[in-house]
Amino acid sequence: MHKDFEKVLVTKEQISTRITELATAISTDYKDTKPLFVCILKGSIIFYADLIRKMTVPCQLDFIQVSSYGSGTTTGKIKLLKDLDNSIEGRDVIIVEDIVDSGKTLSYLKELLGLRKPNSIKICTLLDKPERREVALEADYCGFVIPNEFVVGYGLDYDENYREFDQIYILKPEVYM
Ligand code: IMP
Ligand code: MG
């Protein structure tokens, strides 16, 4: 294991099993529509790529990028770095996120996309840290509820590092203190 990691929090087997369950649930709920999966760059790309490949209904993809200033957890100021390529009017949108922490990123995005007249918007997150919530925000689909620890791997970063690891690890506090 990498020297900066304290321990594995979610193994690749657990991730894979849970993603199949999520994709099955979403495929059932959206069986008569063609959902548009919105990937929030960059943290959710690996989860997103695995999730859509387990879907059993036709899907379409689009990408959006926001930044919260600072390198670790969010400071709450959100900037739109890359917008969607296409209109979402009348579409059934599923926003795919890596982790819900304070809830600010997703409440900003839900409001922004909500103004564009989609038919529906739901949120699918791999991880949820409810203890850290500052604004009311609930995911419609959630992979794992986790304790208040800083995690990396499987797309999640600290200062753009560790995204390439295939499991989710707790980062040693001395790395970000
Ligand atoms: P929120 O706006 O506070 O909900 O923050 C969500 C964003 O903060 C995520 O998309 C991540 O980029 C980042 N973040 C929050 N907690 C963690 C963590 O434990 N590891 C890595 N990134 C995190
Ligand atoms: Mg990040």
mmCIF file of C-alpha atoms and ligand atoms in Angstrom:
data_model
loop_
_atom_site.group_PDB
_atom_site.id
_atom_site.type_symbol
_atom_site.label_atom_id
_atom_site.label_comp_id
_atom_site.label_asym_id
_atom_site.label_seq_id
_atom_site.Cartn_x
_atom_site.Cartn_y
_atom_site.Cartn_z
ATOM 1 C CA MET A 1 0.000 0.000 0.000
ATOM 2 C CA HIS A 2 1.128 3.583 -0.697
ATOM 3 C CA LYS A 3 2.918 5.176 2.283
ATOM 4 C CA ASP A 4 0.409 8.071 2.391
ATOM 5 C CA PHE A 5 -2.543 5.735 2.982
ATOM 6 C CA GLU A 6 -3.794 4.691 6.389
ATOM 7 C CA LYS A 7 -6.006 1.831 5.218
ATOM 8 C CA VAL A 8 -8.396 0.627 2.538
ATOM 9 C CA LEU A 9 -11.915 1.894 3.201
ATOM 10 C CA VAL A 10 -13.729 0.352 0.214
ATOM 11 C CA THR A 11 -12.186 -2.512 -1.757
ATOM 12 C CA LYS A 12 -12.408 -2.941 -5.522
ATOM 13 C CA GLU A 13 -14.674 -5.964 -5.043
ATOM 14 C CA GLN A 14 -17.086 -3.951 -2.873
ATOM 15 C CA ILE A 15 -17.063 -1.108 -5.405
ATOM 16 C CA SER A 16 -17.771 -3.425 -8.305
ATOM 17 C CA THR A 17 -20.633 -5.255 -6.550
ATOM 18 C CA ARG A 18 -22.247 -1.994 -5.464
ATOM 19 C CA ILE A 19 -21.988 -0.421 -8.922
ATOM 20 C CA THR A 20 -23.813 -3.381 -10.451
ATOM 21 C CA GLU A 21 -26.581 -2.926 -7.862
ATOM 22 C CA LEU A 22 -26.822 0.817 -8.546
ATOM 23 C CA ALA A 23 -26.904 0.324 -12.318
ATOM 24 C CA THR A 24 -29.614 -2.313 -11.972
ATOM 25 C CA ALA A 25 -31.742 0.031 -9.836
ATOM 26 C CA ILE A 26 -31.226 2.972 -12.201
ATOM 27 C CA SER A 27 -31.924 0.834 -15.278
ATOM 28 C CA THR A 28 -35.234 -0.254 -13.711
ATOM 29 C CA ASP A 29 -36.245 3.293 -12.759
ATOM 30 C CA TYR A 30 -35.400 4.677 -16.217
ATOM 31 C CA LYS A 31 -36.587 1.786 -18.349
ATOM 32 C CA ASP A 32 -38.839 3.885 -20.596
ATOM 33 C CA THR A 33 -36.535 6.879 -21.007
ATOM 34 C CA LYS A 34 -33.081 7.591 -22.335
ATOM 35 C CA PRO A 35 -31.352 9.167 -19.339
ATOM 36 C CA LEU A 36 -28.572 11.699 -19.764
ATOM 37 C CA PHE A 37 -25.683 10.942 -17.430
ATOM 38 C CA VAL A 38 -23.804 14.076 -16.397
ATOM 39 C CA CYS A 39 -20.270 13.380 -15.206
ATOM 40 C CA ILE A 40 -18.810 15.934 -12.828
ATOM 41 C CA LEU A 41 -15.167 16.205 -13.793
ATOM 42 C CA LYS A 42 -12.740 15.069 -12.655
ATOM 43 C CA GLY A 43 -13.377 13.063 -9.503
ATOM 44 C CA SER A 44 -16.285 10.988 -10.783
ATOM 45 C CA ILE A 45 -14.815 9.813 -14.111
ATOM 46 C CA ILE A 46 -13.849 6.330 -12.972
ATOM 47 C CA PHE A 47 -17.114 5.691 -11.135
ATOM 48 C CA TYR A 48 -19.019 7.125 -14.121
ATOM 49 C CA ALA A 49 -17.228 4.928 -16.648
ATOM 50 C CA ASP A 50 -17.911 1.806 -14.595
ATOM 51 C CA LEU A 51 -21.541 2.753 -13.864
ATOM 52 C CA ILE A 52 -22.644 3.466 -17.433
ATOM 53 C CA ARG A 53 -21.134 0.208 -18.649
ATOM 54 C CA LYS A 54 -23.436 -1.693 -16.279
ATOM 55 C CA MET A 55 -26.581 0.118 -17.484
ATOM 56 C CA THR A 56 -29.058 -2.006 -19.411
ATOM 57 C CA VAL A 57 -31.077 0.862 -20.950
ATOM 58 C CA PRO A 58 -29.824 3.288 -23.628
ATOM 59 C CA CYS A 59 -27.973 6.273 -22.156
ATOM 60 C CA GLN A 60 -26.370 9.470 -23.309
ATOM 61 C CA LEU A 61 -23.362 11.201 -21.781
ATOM 62 C CA ASP A 62 -22.274 14.763 -21.083
ATOM 63 C CA PHE A 63 -19.632 16.398 -18.908
ATOM 64 C CA ILE A 64 -19.438 19.409 -16.644
ATOM 65 C CA GLN A 65 -16.626 20.747 -14.485
ATOM 66 C CA VAL A 66 -16.760 22.991 -11.484
ATOM 67 C CA SER A 67 -14.041 24.034 -9.111
ATOM 68 C CA SER A 68 -14.160 24.838 -5.483
ATOM 69 C CA TYR A 69 -11.130 26.866 -4.510
ATOM 70 C CA GLY A 70 -8.423 25.107 -2.526
ATOM 71 C CA SER A 71 -6.812 21.723 -2.845
ATOM 72 C CA GLY A 72 -8.583 19.483 -0.363
ATOM 73 C CA THR A 73 -12.116 19.763 0.882
ATOM 74 C CA THR A 74 -14.272 22.505 -0.496
ATOM 75 C CA THR A 75 -14.343 26.091 0.640
ATOM 76 C CA GLY A 76 -17.825 26.644 -0.714
ATOM 77 C CA LYS A 77 -17.038 29.055 -3.559
ATOM 78 C CA ILE A 78 -17.932 27.331 -6.780
ATOM 79 C CA LYS A 79 -16.904 28.271 -10.310
ATOM 80 C CA LEU A 80 -18.171 26.705 -13.554
ATOM 81 C CA LEU A 81 -15.067 25.622 -15.515
ATOM 82 C CA LYS A 82 -16.732 23.593 -18.282
ATOM 83 C CA ASP A 83 -20.414 23.587 -19.164
ATOM 84 C CA LEU A 84 -22.421 20.782 -20.750
ATOM 85 C CA ASP A 85 -22.166 20.486 -24.539
ATOM 86 C CA ASN A 86 -25.901 19.995 -25.143
ATOM 87 C CA SER A 87 -29.292 21.270 -24.049
ATOM 88 C CA ILE A 88 -30.989 19.290 -21.285
ATOM 89 C CA GLU A 89 -34.486 20.640 -21.937
ATOM 90 C CA GLY A 90 -37.012 17.838 -21.474
ATOM 91 C CA ARG A 91 -34.295 15.344 -20.557
ATOM 92 C CA ASP A 92 -34.081 12.985 -17.596
ATOM 93 C CA VAL A 93 -30.763 13.954 -16.078
ATOM 94 C CA ILE A 94 -28.695 11.898 -13.650
ATOM 95 C CA ILE A 95 -25.803 13.814 -12.130
ATOM 96 C CA VAL A 96 -22.943 11.473 -11.230
ATOM 97 C CA GLU A 97 -20.655 12.601 -8.413
ATOM 98 C CA ASP A 98 -17.763 11.015 -6.540
ATOM 99 C CA ILE A 99 -18.606 12.238 -3.047
ATOM 100 C CA VAL A 100 -21.125 14.477 -1.291
ATOM 101 C CA ASP A 101 -19.415 16.345 1.512
ATOM 102 C CA SER A 102 -20.833 19.782 2.498
ATOM 103 C CA GLY A 103 -23.421 19.371 -0.288
ATOM 104 C CA LYS A 104 -22.569 22.768 -1.793
ATOM 105 C CA THR A 105 -21.274 21.519 -5.149
ATOM 106 C CA LEU A 106 -24.363 19.461 -5.878
ATOM 107 C CA SER A 107 -26.861 22.014 -4.630
ATOM 108 C CA TYR A 108 -25.201 24.581 -6.927
ATOM 109 C CA LEU A 109 -25.305 22.201 -9.889
ATOM 110 C CA LYS A 110 -28.839 21.034 -9.231
ATOM 111 C CA GLU A 111 -30.030 24.628 -9.180
ATOM 112 C CA LEU A 112 -28.028 25.580 -12.286
ATOM 113 C CA LEU A 113 -29.268 22.622 -14.325
ATOM 114 C CA GLY A 114 -32.776 22.934 -12.914
ATOM 115 C CA LEU A 115 -33.118 26.340 -14.608
ATOM 116 C CA ARG A 116 -32.691 24.668 -18.015
ATOM 117 C CA LYS A 117 -36.083 22.921 -17.972
ATOM 118 C CA PRO A 118 -35.041 19.255 -17.714
ATOM 119 C CA ASN A 119 -37.872 16.752 -17.247
ATOM 120 C CA SER A 120 -36.159 15.459 -14.095
ATOM 121 C CA ILE A 121 -32.853 15.627 -12.229
ATOM 122 C CA LYS A 122 -31.507 12.965 -9.908
ATOM 123 C CA ILE A 123 -28.192 12.540 -8.175
ATOM 124 C CA CYS A 124 -26.074 9.411 -8.059
ATOM 125 C CA THR A 125 -23.041 9.552 -5.790
ATOM 126 C CA LEU A 126 -20.470 6.891 -5.061
ATOM 127 C CA LEU A 127 -19.789 8.149 -1.536
ATOM 128 C CA ASP A 128 -21.674 10.215 1.014
ATOM 129 C CA LYS A 129 -20.197 11.839 4.149
ATOM 130 C CA PRO A 130 -23.415 12.992 5.874
ATOM 131 C CA GLU A 131 -21.599 14.228 9.003
ATOM 132 C CA ARG A 132 -20.073 17.046 6.980
ATOM 133 C CA ARG A 133 -23.283 18.355 5.401
ATOM 134 C CA GLU A 134 -23.770 22.151 5.486
ATOM 135 C CA VAL A 135 -26.690 22.486 3.070
ATOM 136 C CA ALA A 136 -29.664 20.155 2.759
ATOM 137 C CA LEU A 137 -28.874 17.802 -0.076
ATOM 138 C CA GLU A 138 -29.806 14.165 -0.496
ATOM 139 C CA ALA A 139 -28.567 11.842 -3.201
ATOM 140 C CA ASP A 140 -31.160 9.670 -4.927
ATOM 141 C CA TYR A 141 -28.663 6.850 -5.420
ATOM 142 C CA CYS A 142 -25.674 6.337 -3.142
ATOM 143 C CA GLY A 143 -22.927 3.741 -3.209
ATOM 144 C CA PHE A 144 -21.540 3.951 0.313
ATOM 145 C CA VAL A 145 -22.121 6.145 3.360
ATOM 146 C CA ILE A 146 -18.695 6.755 4.890
ATOM 147 C CA PRO A 147 -17.363 8.281 8.120
ATOM 148 C CA ASN A 148 -15.806 11.729 8.314
ATOM 149 C CA GLU A 149 -12.374 10.819 6.924
ATOM 150 C CA PHE A 150 -10.533 12.204 3.894
ATOM 151 C CA VAL A 151 -10.499 9.535 1.209
ATOM 152 C CA VAL A 152 -8.647 9.162 -2.087
ATOM 153 C CA GLY A 153 -8.383 6.724 -4.973
ATOM 154 C CA TYR A 154 -10.855 5.472 -7.594
ATOM 155 C CA GLY A 155 -10.986 9.003 -9.051
ATOM 156 C CA LEU A 156 -10.838 10.918 -5.782
ATOM 157 C CA ASP A 157 -7.826 13.130 -5.237
ATOM 158 C CA TYR A 158 -5.934 15.187 -2.763
ATOM 159 C CA ASP A 159 -4.268 18.051 -4.641
ATOM 160 C CA GLU A 160 -4.737 16.101 -7.940
ATOM 161 C CA ASN A 161 -2.903 13.039 -6.608
ATOM 162 C CA TYR A 162 -3.964 9.402 -6.077
ATOM 163 C CA ARG A 163 -6.837 9.366 -8.601
ATOM 164 C CA GLU A 164 -5.412 6.305 -10.379
ATOM 165 C CA PHE A 165 -5.707 3.849 -7.473
ATOM 166 C CA ASP A 166 -8.424 1.230 -7.953
ATOM 167 C CA GLN A 167 -9.691 1.163 -4.368
ATOM 168 C CA ILE A 168 -10.749 3.861 -1.897
ATOM 169 C CA TYR A 169 -8.234 4.626 0.839
ATOM 170 C CA ILE A 170 -8.210 6.803 3.932
ATOM 171 C CA LEU A 171 -5.429 9.360 3.521
ATOM 172 C CA LYS A 172 -3.083 9.807 6.481
ATOM 173 C CA PRO A 173 -3.967 13.117 8.178
ATOM 174 C CA GLU A 174 -0.303 14.236 8.169
ATOM 175 C CA VAL A 175 -0.469 14.423 4.365
ATOM 176 C CA TYR A 176 -3.035 17.242 4.427
ATOM 177 C CA MET A 177 -2.498 18.803 7.850
HETATM 178 P P1 IMP B 1 -19.075 19.475 -1.348
HETATM 179 O O1 IMP B 1 -19.418 20.594 -2.260
HETATM 180 O O2 IMP B 1 -18.522 19.957 -0.037
HETATM 181 O O3 IMP B 1 -20.159 18.451 -1.176
HETATM 182 O O4 IMP B 1 -17.800 18.799 -1.963
HETATM 183 C C1 IMP B 1 -17.760 17.831 -2.888
HETATM 184 C C2 IMP B 1 -16.377 17.800 -3.489
HETATM 185 O O5 IMP B 1 -15.342 17.934 -2.479
HETATM 186 C C3 IMP B 1 -16.129 16.476 -4.132
HETATM 187 O O6 IMP B 1 -16.523 16.491 -5.477
HETATM 188 C C4 IMP B 1 -14.640 16.296 -3.955
HETATM 189 O O7 IMP B 1 -13.946 16.867 -5.042
HETATM 190 C C5 IMP B 1 -14.280 17.053 -2.704
HETATM 191 N N1 IMP B 1 -14.142 16.160 -1.529
HETATM 192 C C6 IMP B 1 -14.896 16.169 -0.416
HETATM 193 N N2 IMP B 1 -14.510 15.224 0.449
HETATM 194 C C7 IMP B 1 -13.488 14.565 -0.154
HETATM 195 C C8 IMP B 1 -12.656 13.444 0.227
HETATM 196 O O8 IMP B 1 -12.776 12.827 1.292
HETATM 197 N N3 IMP B 1 -11.719 13.071 -0.687
HETATM 198 C C9 IMP B 1 -11.561 13.688 -1.881
HETATM 199 N N4 IMP B 1 -12.296 14.727 -2.277
HETATM 200 C C10 IMP B 1 -13.262 15.163 -1.407
HETATM 201 MG MG MG B 2 -11.482 17.029 -5.719
#
